[in-house]
Tab-separated table of C-alpha atoms in Angstrom:
chain	number	residue	atom	x	y	z
A	1	MET	CA	0.000	0.000	0.000
A	2	ALA	CA	1.058	3.560	-0.552
A	3	GLY	CA	2.807	5.023	2.446
A	4	ASP	CA	3.728	1.681	4.051
A	5	THR	CA	7.310	1.245	5.186
A	6	TYR	CA	8.673	-2.053	3.860
A	7	ILE	CA	11.921	-3.474	5.219
A	8	THR	CA	13.985	-6.617	4.943
A	9	VAL	CA	15.903	-7.830	7.972
A	10	VAL	CA	18.414	-10.659	8.392
A	11	GLY	CA	19.048	-12.044	11.857
A	12	ASN	CA	18.569	-14.891	14.307
A	13	LEU	CA	15.384	-15.968	16.071
A	14	THR	CA	15.703	-15.271	19.799
A	15	ALA	CA	13.164	-17.967	20.762
A	16	ASP	CA	10.855	-20.506	19.165
A	17	PRO	CA	7.951	-18.800	17.351
A	18	GLU	CA	4.953	-18.310	19.652
A	19	VAL	CA	1.715	-19.477	18.039
A	20	ARG	CA	-1.670	-18.646	19.508
A	21	THR	CA	-5.284	-18.862	18.455
A	22	THR	CA	-7.523	-15.871	19.095
A	23	SER	CA	-11.043	-16.086	20.498
A	24	ASN	CA	-12.498	-15.649	16.978
A	25	GLY	CA	-10.434	-18.586	15.643
A	26	GLY	CA	-7.568	-16.710	13.965
A	27	THR	CA	-4.026	-18.061	14.194
A	28	VAL	CA	-1.113	-15.678	14.730
A	29	VAL	CA	2.581	-16.260	15.294
A	30	ASN	CA	4.849	-13.829	17.118
A	31	LEU	CA	8.622	-13.965	17.034
A	32	THR	CA	11.651	-11.780	17.635
A	33	ILE	CA	14.579	-11.402	15.257
A	34	ALA	CA	17.934	-10.206	16.594
A	35	SER	CA	19.979	-8.473	13.908
A	36	THR	CA	23.547	-7.483	14.760
A	37	PRO	CA	25.657	-5.503	12.268
A	38	ARG	CA	29.320	-6.525	12.016
A	39	GLN	CA	32.219	-4.461	10.794
A	40	TYR	CA	35.828	-5.379	10.219
A	41	ASP	CA	38.283	-3.205	12.170
A	42	ARG	CA	41.489	-2.962	10.137
A	43	ASN	CA	43.411	-1.604	13.134
A	44	THR	CA	42.779	-4.720	15.247
A	45	ASN	CA	42.244	-7.139	12.333
A	46	GLN	CA	39.053	-8.396	13.986
A	47	TRP	CA	35.326	-8.332	13.388
A	48	GLU	CA	33.396	-6.158	15.827
A	49	ASP	CA	29.690	-6.401	16.598
A	50	GLY	CA	27.533	-3.298	16.537
A	51	GLU	CA	24.382	-2.624	18.546
A	52	THR	CA	21.833	-5.450	18.223
A	53	LEU	CA	18.364	-4.593	16.916
A	54	TYR	CA	15.616	-6.744	18.418
A	55	LEU	CA	12.618	-6.597	16.106
A	56	ARG	CA	9.296	-8.050	17.183
A	57	CYS	CA	7.384	-9.653	14.282
A	58	SER	CA	3.912	-11.068	13.721
A	59	VAL	CA	2.023	-12.822	10.956
A	60	TRP	CA	-1.507	-14.237	10.678
A	61	ASP	CA	-2.800	-17.290	8.891
A	62	THR	CA	-5.283	-16.440	6.152
A	63	GLN	CA	-7.734	-18.566	4.223
A	64	TYR	CA	-5.228	-18.982	1.394
A	65	HIS	CA	-1.865	-18.661	3.163
A	66	PRO	CA	-1.160	-20.697	6.334
A	67	THR	CA	1.976	-18.629	7.020
A	68	ALA	CA	1.780	-18.771	10.837
A	69	SER	CA	1.393	-22.550	10.798
A	70	ASN	CA	4.241	-22.898	8.276
A	71	ILE	CA	6.533	-20.809	10.494
A	72	GLN	CA	5.709	-22.971	13.510
A	73	SER	CA	6.581	-26.106	11.504
A	74	SER	CA	9.744	-24.719	9.919
A	75	LEU	CA	11.600	-22.286	12.184
A	76	ALA	CA	13.121	-22.560	15.664
A	77	LYS	CA	15.210	-20.602	18.156
A	78	GLY	CA	18.664	-19.661	16.894
A	79	MET	CA	17.906	-20.088	13.181
A	80	ARG	CA	19.195	-17.380	10.886
A	81	VAL	CA	16.311	-15.969	8.849
A	82	ILE	CA	15.522	-13.399	6.190
A	83	ALA	CA	12.247	-11.581	6.829
A	84	GLN	CA	10.375	-9.002	4.762
A	85	GLY	CA	7.344	-7.005	5.754
A	86	ARG	CA	5.804	-3.693	6.769
A	87	LEU	CA	6.668	-1.690	9.847
A	88	VAL	CA	3.522	-0.950	11.814
A	89	GLN	CA	2.996	1.084	14.950
A	90	ARG	CA	0.236	0.337	17.408
A	91	SER	CA	-0.768	1.683	20.765
A	92	TYR	CA	-2.371	-0.149	23.663
A	93	GLN	CA	-2.950	0.097	27.393
A	94	ASP	CA	-1.010	-2.319	29.609
A	95	ARG	CA	-2.401	-4.092	32.698
A	96	GLU	CA	-1.365	-1.210	34.960
A	97	GLY	CA	-3.259	1.283	32.770
A	98	ASN	CA	-0.167	2.821	31.148
A	99	ASN	CA	-0.370	3.801	27.484
A	100	ARG	CA	2.220	1.977	25.384
A	101	THR	CA	3.289	2.284	21.755
A	102	VAL	CA	5.211	-0.435	19.933
A	103	VAL	CA	6.673	-0.778	16.458
A	104	GLU	CA	6.699	-4.243	14.944
A	105	LEU	CA	7.294	-5.932	11.612
A	106	ARG	CA	4.111	-7.366	10.062
A	107	LEU	CA	5.650	-10.185	8.030
A	108	ASP	CA	4.847	-10.829	4.399
A	109	GLU	CA	7.642	-13.385	3.890
A	110	ILE	CA	10.159	-15.213	6.072
A	111	GLY	CA	12.533	-18.098	5.520
A	112	PRO	CA	15.869	-19.549	6.536
A	113	ALA	CA	18.990	-17.681	5.438
A	114	LEU	CA	21.006	-20.047	3.279
A	115	THR	CA	24.403	-18.422	3.865
A	116	ARG	CA	24.895	-20.619	6.937
A	117	ASN	CA	22.113	-23.175	6.608
A	118	THR	CA	20.556	-25.622	4.200
A	119	ALA	CA	16.834	-26.103	3.812
A	120	GLN	CA	14.538	-28.818	2.498
A	121	VAL	CA	11.332	-27.236	1.187
A	122	THR	CA	8.033	-29.088	1.138
A	123	ARG	CA	5.221	-27.483	-0.843
A	124	ASN	CA	1.814	-27.303	0.836
A	125	GLY	CA	-1.103	-29.124	-0.783
A	126	ASN	CA	-3.529	-27.433	-3.174
A	127	SER	CA	-6.279	-27.137	-0.554
A	128	GLN	CA	-5.027	-23.702	0.508
A	129	GLN	CA	-4.751	-22.166	-2.987
A	130	HIS	CA	-6.157	-18.780	-3.856
A	131	PRO	CA	-9.016	-19.046	-6.401
A	132	SER	CA	-6.886	-17.330	-9.072
A	133	GLN	CA	-4.423	-20.233	-8.801
A	134	GLN	CA	-6.968	-23.043	-9.154
A	135	SER	CA	-5.788	-23.897	-12.683
A	136	GLN	CA	-2.231	-24.433	-11.456
A	137	GLN	CA	-1.832	-28.127	-10.750
A	138	TRP	CA	1.196	-29.358	-8.783
A	139	GLY	CA	1.973	-32.924	-7.901
A	140	SER	CA	4.438	-35.730	-8.337
A	141	GLY	CA	3.741	-36.138	-12.052
A	142	PRO	CA	4.380	-33.726	-14.941
A	143	GLN	CA	4.261	-30.079	-13.875
A	144	GLN	CA	1.341	-28.065	-15.211
A	145	TRP	CA	1.040	-24.303	-15.290
A	146	GLY	CA	-2.000	-22.743	-16.895
A	147	GLY	CA	-2.725	-25.861	-18.931
A	148	GLN	CA	0.792	-26.388	-20.329
A	149	GLN	CA	2.772	-29.435	-19.338
A	150	ALA	CA	6.505	-29.539	-18.769
A	151	GLN	CA	8.241	-32.872	-18.319
A	152	ALA	CA	11.520	-32.724	-16.383
A	153	PRO	CA	14.323	-35.093	-17.417
A	154	ALA	CA	14.268	-38.291	-15.382
A	155	SER	CA	17.816	-37.715	-14.064
A	156	GLN	CA	16.996	-34.299	-12.547
A	157	PRO	CA	14.449	-33.200	-9.958
A	158	GLN	CA	11.382	-31.530	-11.420
A	159	ASP	CA	11.666	-27.749	-11.503
A	160	PRO	CA	8.364	-25.914	-12.159
A	161	TRP	CA	10.250	-22.774	-13.266
A	162	GLY	CA	12.787	-24.456	-15.505
A	163	GLY	CA	10.684	-26.853	-17.568
A	164	ALA	CA	10.047	-26.683	-21.291
A	165	GLY	CA	7.033	-24.629	-22.311
A	166	ASN	CA	7.375	-22.145	-19.446
A	167	ASP	CA	9.973	-19.912	-21.098
A	168	ASP	CA	7.449	-17.380	-22.358
A	169	GLN	CA	5.222	-17.384	-19.266
A	170	VAL	CA	5.108	-14.271	-17.071
A	171	PHE	CA	4.675	-15.035	-13.393
């Protein structure tokens, strides 16, 4: 949206993601990312850590995107992650009646940083697809995208973005 402040942050999870279900049935996950800048000091020939930024983050499951549930299944304390989202500010009253204001990152995307990790990705089933994606069929057989089939060579894993017939598609 116009006027939103989008940022990308790289850091480590300070704890396991906290998942909760609201009284109206919504699922939300909260987590904190610690991001510490490092600079090389040529005088001492050592890396030096800067001030750590602790950024509180949240994301909700939606009808089409079970992001909170995916985070709970995929990420844990100490993992290095890359997160992208919008900075939002909200105010509330604490239990003692004090007015508080917090800034948090409302996540759009998050995943493991592959500079120091490896990841095995498992695609969710089609049951959570957005209606505009209903014609996109994914499975263990030939990949289909908008009615075109692409057969991957038997010696290589199937790649839905690298198959024949997808070269002129705009995603």
